[in-house]
Backbone as JSON Lines, residues from 0, in Angstrom:
{"i":0,"aa":"X","n":[14.46,-4.15,-0.52],"ca":[13.94,-3.08,0.32],"c":[13.45,-3.67,1.64]}
{"i":1,"aa":"X","n":[13.86,-3.06,2.75],"ca":[13.46,-3.52,4.07],"c":[12.09,-2.95,4.4]}
{"i":2,"aa":"X","n":[11.17,-3.83,4.8],"ca":[9.82,-3.4,5.15],"c":[9.78,-2.95,6.6]}
{"i":3,"aa":"X","n":[9.16,-1.81,6.86],"ca":[9.12,-1.27,8.21],"c":[7.86,-1.71,8.95]}
{"i":4,"aa":"X","n":[6.9,-2.29,8.23],"ca":[5.66,-2.76,8.84],"c":[5.62,-4.28,8.7]}
{"i":5,"aa":"X","n":[5.21,-4.95,9.78],"ca":[5.14,-6.4,9.77],"c":[3.72,-6.83,10.09]}
{"i":6,"aa":"X","n":[3.39,-8.1,9.79],"ca":[2.05,-8.58,10.1],"c":[1.88,-8.63,11.62]}
{"i":7,"aa":"X","n":[0.7,-8.25,12.07],"ca":[0.43,-8.16,13.5],"c":[0.52,-6.73,14.02]}
{"i":8,"aa":"X","n":[1.16,-5.82,13.29],"ca":[1.25,-4.42,13.7],"c":[-0.1,-3.74,13.57]}
{"i":9,"aa":"X","n":[-0.35,-2.75,14.41],"ca":[-1.53,-1.9,14.27],"c":[-1.1,-0.66,13.49]}
{"i":10,"aa":"X","n":[-1.85,-0.35,12.43],"ca":[-1.47,0.75,11.54],"c":[-2.65,1.69,11.3]}
{"i":11,"aa":"X","n":[-2.34,2.89,10.8],"ca":[-3.35,3.85,10.38],"c":[-3.1,4.17,8.92]}
{"i":12,"aa":"X","n":[-4.19,4.28,8.15],"ca":[-4.1,4.63,6.73],"c":[-3.92,6.14,6.64]}
{"i":13,"aa":"X","n":[-2.88,6.59,5.94],"ca":[-2.53,8.0,5.89],"c":[-2.97,8.68,4.6]}
{"i":14,"aa":"X","n":[-3.34,7.91,3.57],"ca":[-3.71,8.51,2.29],"c":[-4.71,7.62,1.58]}
{"i":15,"aa":"X","n":[-5.47,8.21,0.69],"ca":[-6.42,7.44,-0.11],"c":[-7.84,7.54,0.41]}
{"i":16,"aa":"X","n":[-8.7,6.7,-0.13],"ca":[-10.13,6.72,0.21],"c":[-10.39,6.34,1.66]}
{"i":17,"aa":"X","n":[-9.5,5.57,2.27],"ca":[-9.72,5.08,3.63],"c":[-8.83,5.79,4.64]}
{"i":18,"aa":"X","n":[-8.47,7.04,4.34],"ca":[-7.6,7.84,5.21],"c":[-8.19,7.95,6.6]}
{"i":19,"aa":"X","n":[-7.36,7.71,7.62],"ca":[-7.79,7.84,9.01],"c":[-8.25,6.54,9.63]}
{"i":20,"aa":"X","n":[-8.51,5.51,8.84],"ca":[-8.97,4.23,9.39],"c":[-7.79,3.47,9.97]}
{"i":21,"aa":"X","n":[-8.07,2.69,11.02],"ca":[-7.03,1.93,11.7],"c":[-7.38,0.46,11.7]}
{"i":22,"aa":"X","n":[-6.36,-0.38,11.77],"ca":[-6.58,-1.82,11.83],"c":[-5.28,-2.57,12.01]}
{"i":23,"aa":"X","n":[-5.42,-3.87,12.15],"ca":[-4.28,-4.75,12.35],"c":[-3.87,-5.35,11.01]}
{"i":24,"aa":"X","n":[-2.57,-5.42,10.75],"ca":[-2.07,-5.98,9.51],"c":[-2.23,-7.5,9.56]}
{"i":25,"aa":"X","n":[-2.96,-8.04,8.58],"ca":[-3.21,-9.47,8.52],"c":[-2.12,-10.17,7.72]}
{"i":26,"aa":"X","n":[-1.75,-9.6,6.56],"ca":[-0.77,-10.23,5.69],"c":[0.01,-9.18,4.94]}
{"i":27,"aa":"X","n":[1.29,-9.46,4.69],"ca":[2.17,-8.58,3.92],"c":[2.55,-9.29,2.62]}
{"i":28,"aa":"X","n":[2.48,-8.55,1.51],"ca":[2.97,-9.03,0.22],"c":[4.23,-8.25,-0.09]}
{"i":29,"aa":"X","n":[5.39,-8.78,0.32],"ca":[6.64,-8.03,0.21],"c":[7.07,-7.81,-1.24]}
{"i":30,"aa":"X","n":[6.72,-8.72,-2.15],"ca":[7.1,-8.55,-3.54],"c":[6.35,-7.41,-4.21]}
{"i":31,"aa":"X","n":[5.13,-7.11,-3.73],"ca":[4.31,-6.03,-4.3],"c":[4.27,-4.78,-3.43]}
{"i":32,"aa":"X","n":[4.92,-4.82,-2.24],"ca":[4.9,-3.71,-1.27],"c":[3.48,-3.35,-0.87]}
{"i":33,"aa":"X","n":[2.66,-4.36,-0.61],"ca":[1.27,-4.15,-0.22],"c":[0.95,-4.95,1.02]}
{"i":34,"aa":"X","n":[-0.13,-4.55,1.72],"ca":[-0.55,-5.23,2.93],"c":[-2.07,-5.3,2.98]}
{"i":35,"aa":"X","n":[-2.59,-6.33,3.65],"ca":[-4.02,-6.43,3.91],"c":[-4.23,-6.02,5.36]}
{"i":36,"aa":"X","n":[-5.09,-5.02,5.58],"ca":[-5.38,-4.51,6.91],"c":[-6.8,-4.89,7.27]}
{"i":37,"aa":"X","n":[-6.97,-5.42,8.47],"ca":[-8.25,-5.92,8.95],"c":[-9.31,-4.8,8.98]}
{"i":38,"aa":"X","n":[-10.4,-4.99,8.25],"ca":[-11.52,-4.05,8.26],"c":[-11.34,-2.8,7.42]}
{"i":39,"aa":"X","n":[-10.26,-2.72,6.64],"ca":[-9.99,-1.53,5.83],"c":[-9.97,-1.93,4.36]}
{"i":40,"aa":"X","n":[-10.47,-1.05,3.47],"ca":[-10.48,-1.26,2.02],"c":[-11.31,-2.49,1.67]}
{"i":41,"aa":"X","n":[-12.54,-2.53,2.16],"ca":[-13.43,-3.66,1.9],"c":[-13.96,-3.6,0.46]}
{"i":42,"aa":"X","n":[-13.96,-4.76,-0.2],"ca":[-14.49,-4.85,-1.56],"c":[-15.56,-5.94,-1.6]}
{"i":43,"aa":"X","n":[-16.41,-5.89,-2.62],"ca":[-17.43,-6.92,-2.83],"c":[-16.94,-7.83,-3.95]}
{"i":44,"aa":"X","n":[-16.76,-9.09,-3.64],"ca":[-16.28,-10.06,-4.62],"c":[-17.42,-11.0,-4.99]}
{"i":45,"aa":"X","n":[-17.69,-11.12,-6.28],"ca":[-18.74,-12.02,-6.75],"c":[-18.14,-13.41,-6.91]}
{"i":46,"aa":"X","n":[-18.75,-14.4,-6.23],"ca":[-18.21,-15.75,-6.28],"c":[-19.2,-16.71,-6.93]}
{"i":47,"aa":"X","n":[-18.67,-17.64,-7.7],"ca":[-19.48,-18.69,-8.3],"c":[-19.78,-19.75,-7.24]}
{"i":48,"aa":"X","n":[-20.86,-20.48,-7.39],"ca":[-21.1,-21.6,-6.48],"c":[-20.0,-22.65,-6.62]}
{"i":49,"aa":"X","n":[-19.55,-23.18,-5.46],"ca":[-18.52,-24.2,-5.45],"c":[-18.82,-25.19,-4.34]}
{"i":50,"aa":"X","n":[-17.94,-26.17,-4.15],"ca":[-18.14,-27.16,-3.09],"c":[-18.08,-26.52,-1.71]}
{"i":51,"aa":"X","n":[-17.17,-25.55,-1.52],"ca":[-17.05,-24.87,-0.23],"c":[-18.19,-23.88,-0.01]}
{"i":52,"aa":"X","n":[-18.65,-23.25,-1.09],"ca":[-19.7,-22.24,-1.0],"c":[-20.77,-22.6,-2.04]}
{"i":53,"aa":"X","n":[-21.7,-23.52,-1.7],"ca":[-22.66,-23.98,-2.71],"c":[-23.64,-22.9,-3.16]}
{"i":54,"aa":"X","n":[-23.87,-21.88,-2.33],"ca":[-24.8,-20.82,-2.67],"c":[-24.2,-19.81,-3.65]}
{"i":55,"aa":"X","n":[-22.88,-19.54,-3.49],"ca":[-22.26,-18.49,-4.31],"c":[-22.69,-17.12,-3.78]}
{"i":56,"aa":"X","n":[-22.63,-16.1,-4.61],"ca":[-23.11,-14.78,-4.22],"c":[-22.0,-13.76,-4.06]}
{"i":57,"aa":"X","n":[-22.3,-12.71,-3.29],"ca":[-21.37,-11.59,-3.1],"c":[-20.75,-11.71,-1.72]}
{"i":58,"aa":"X","n":[-19.4,-11.67,-1.69],"ca":[-18.65,-11.8,-0.44],"c":[-17.88,-10.51,-0.19]}
{"i":59,"aa":"X","n":[-17.95,-9.97,1.03],"ca":[-17.17,-8.79,1.41],"c":[-15.83,-9.26,1.94]}
{"i":60,"aa":"X","n":[-14.73,-8.68,1.43],"ca":[-13.41,-9.03,1.92],"c":[-12.48,-7.84,1.79]}
{"i":61,"aa":"X","n":[-11.32,-7.91,2.47],"ca":[-10.36,-6.82,2.44],"c":[-9.48,-6.92,1.21]}
{"i":62,"aa":"X","n":[-9.21,-5.77,0.6],"ca":[-8.25,-5.7,-0.51],"c":[-6.95,-5.12,0.04]}
{"i":63,"aa":"X","n":[-5.86,-5.28,-0.7],"ca":[-4.56,-4.82,-0.21],"c":[-4.41,-3.31,-0.38]}
{"i":64,"aa":"X","n":[-3.53,-2.75,0.44],"ca":[-3.21,-1.32,0.43],"c":[-1.69,-1.2,0.3]}
{"i":65,"aa":"X","n":[-1.22,-0.2,-0.43],"ca":[0.21,-0.01,-0.58],"c":[0.83,0.4,0.75]}
{"i":66,"aa":"X","n":[2.03,-0.12,1.04],"ca":[2.69,0.15,2.32],"c":[3.01,1.63,2.53]}
{"i":67,"aa":"X","n":[3.18,2.37,1.44],"ca":[3.51,3.79,1.58],"c":[2.34,4.59,2.16]}
{"i":68,"aa":"X","n":[1.14,4.01,2.12],"ca":[-0.04,4.69,2.67],"c":[-0.31,4.32,4.12]}
{"i":69,"aa":"X","n":[0.54,3.51,4.74],"ca":[0.33,3.06,6.11],"c":[1.42,3.59,7.03]}
{"i":70,"aa":"X","n":[1.02,3.89,8.29],"ca":[1.99,4.26,9.32],"c":[1.7,3.47,10.58]}
{"i":71,"aa":"X","n":[2.75,3.1,11.27],"ca":[2.64,2.31,12.48],"c":[2.03,3.14,13.61]}
{"i":72,"aa":"X","n":[1.15,2.5,14.38],"ca":[0.55,3.15,15.55],"c":[1.24,2.66,16.81]}
{"i":73,"aa":"X","n":[1.56,3.62,17.7],"ca":[2.13,3.28,19.0],"c":[1.42,4.15,20.05]}
{"i":74,"aa":"X","n":[0.7,3.51,20.94],"ca":[-0.08,4.21,21.97],"c":[-1.06,5.21,21.36]}
{"i":75,"aa":"X","n":[-1.68,4.85,20.25],"ca":[-2.68,5.69,19.61],"c":[-2.13,6.8,18.74]}
{"i":76,"aa":"X","n":[-0.82,6.91,18.61],"ca":[-0.2,7.94,17.78],"c":[0.64,7.29,16.7]}
{"i":77,"aa":"X","n":[0.68,7.93,15.52],"ca":[1.5,7.4,14.44],"c":[2.96,7.71,14.71]}
{"i":78,"aa":"X","n":[3.84,6.85,14.24],"ca":[5.27,7.04,14.42],"c":[6.03,6.48,13.23]}
{"i":79,"aa":"X","n":[7.18,7.06,12.94],"ca":[8.07,6.5,11.94],"c":[8.85,5.37,12.59]}
{"i":80,"aa":"X","n":[9.37,4.47,11.75],"ca":[10.09,3.31,12.24],"c":[11.53,3.38,11.77]}
{"i":81,"aa":"X","n":[12.45,3.09,12.68],"ca":[13.86,3.03,12.33],"c":[14.44,1.7,12.77]}
{"i":82,"aa":"X","n":[15.7,1.46,12.37],"ca":[16.41,0.25,12.77],"c":[17.71,0.65,13.43]}
{"i":83,"aa":"X","n":[18.12,-0.12,14.43],"ca":[19.41,0.07,15.06],"c":[19.9,-1.26,15.61]}
{"i":84,"aa":"X","n":[21.19,-1.3,15.92],"ca":[21.8,-2.5,16.48],"c":[21.87,-2.33,17.99]}
{"i":85,"aa":"X","n":[21.25,-3.27,18.71],"ca":[21.34,-3.29,20.18],"c":[22.03,-4.58,20.56]}
{"i":86,"aa":"X","n":[23.26,-4.47,21.04],"ca":[24.05,-5.66,21.31],"c":[24.44,-6.3,19.99]}
{"i":87,"aa":"X","n":[23.95,-7.51,19.76],"ca":[24.22,-8.16,18.48],"c":[22.94,-8.38,17.69]}
{"i":88,"aa":"X","n":[21.85,-7.7,18.1],"ca":[20.56,-7.85,17.41],"c":[20.17,-6.56,16.71]}
{"i":89,"aa":"X","n":[19.53,-6.71,15.55],"ca":[18.97,-5.56,14.83],"c":[17.51,-5.44,15.24]}
{"i":90,"aa":"X","n":[17.1,-4.28,15.78],"ca":[15.74,-4.11,16.28],"c":[15.08,-2.91,15.62]}
{"i":91,"aa":"X","n":[13.74,-2.99,15.52],"ca":[12.95,-1.84,15.06],"c":[12.72,-0.94,16.27]}
{"i":92,"aa":"X","n":[12.69,0.38,16.02],"ca":[12.37,1.29,17.11],"c":[11.52,2.43,16.61]}
{"i":93,"aa":"X","n":[10.74,2.99,17.54],"ca":[9.87,4.12,17.25],"c":[10.71,5.4,17.27]}
{"i":94,"aa":"X","n":[10.64,6.17,16.2],"ca":[11.4,7.41,16.16],"c":[10.78,8.5,17.03]}
{"i":95,"aa":"X","n":[9.49,8.35,17.37],"ca":[8.82,9.33,18.21],"c":[9.21,9.16,19.68]}
{"i":96,"aa":"X","n":[9.18,7.91,20.17],"ca":[9.47,7.66,21.58],"c":[10.86,7.08,21.8]}
{"i":97,"aa":"X","n":[11.55,6.7,20.73],"ca":[12.9,6.13,20.78],"c":[12.95,4.81,21.56]}
{"i":98,"aa":"X","n":[11.81,4.07,21.58],"ca":[11.75,2.78,22.25],"c":[11.71,1.66,21.22]}
{"i":99,"aa":"X","n":[12.25,0.5,21.59],"ca":[12.22,-0.67,20.71],"c":[10.79,-1.17,20.57]}
{"i":100,"aa":"X","n":[10.46,-1.64,19.38],"ca":[9.1,-2.14,19.12],"c":[9.12,-3.65,19.25]}
């Protein structure tokens, strides 16, 4: 399956508890069809004391979100993503503005 969202894209959450929130994609897990979005879906993780973190405690971090709940943002508006061949290259394009991304 071809992924329409890549790391570095700005996206908006379209469904779920964090609907309407926006952020930048930090990492994509293509095998699970999930992504980590900066500042969205924050969870509290309890950590044991270790060499890197001698105190331990509760750490806030982002959890992954399914790609079907995300849409690409272009100029503050959500848009669908398509693919086309321009010359000899395959490029992503915005279906709303018909411009290459």
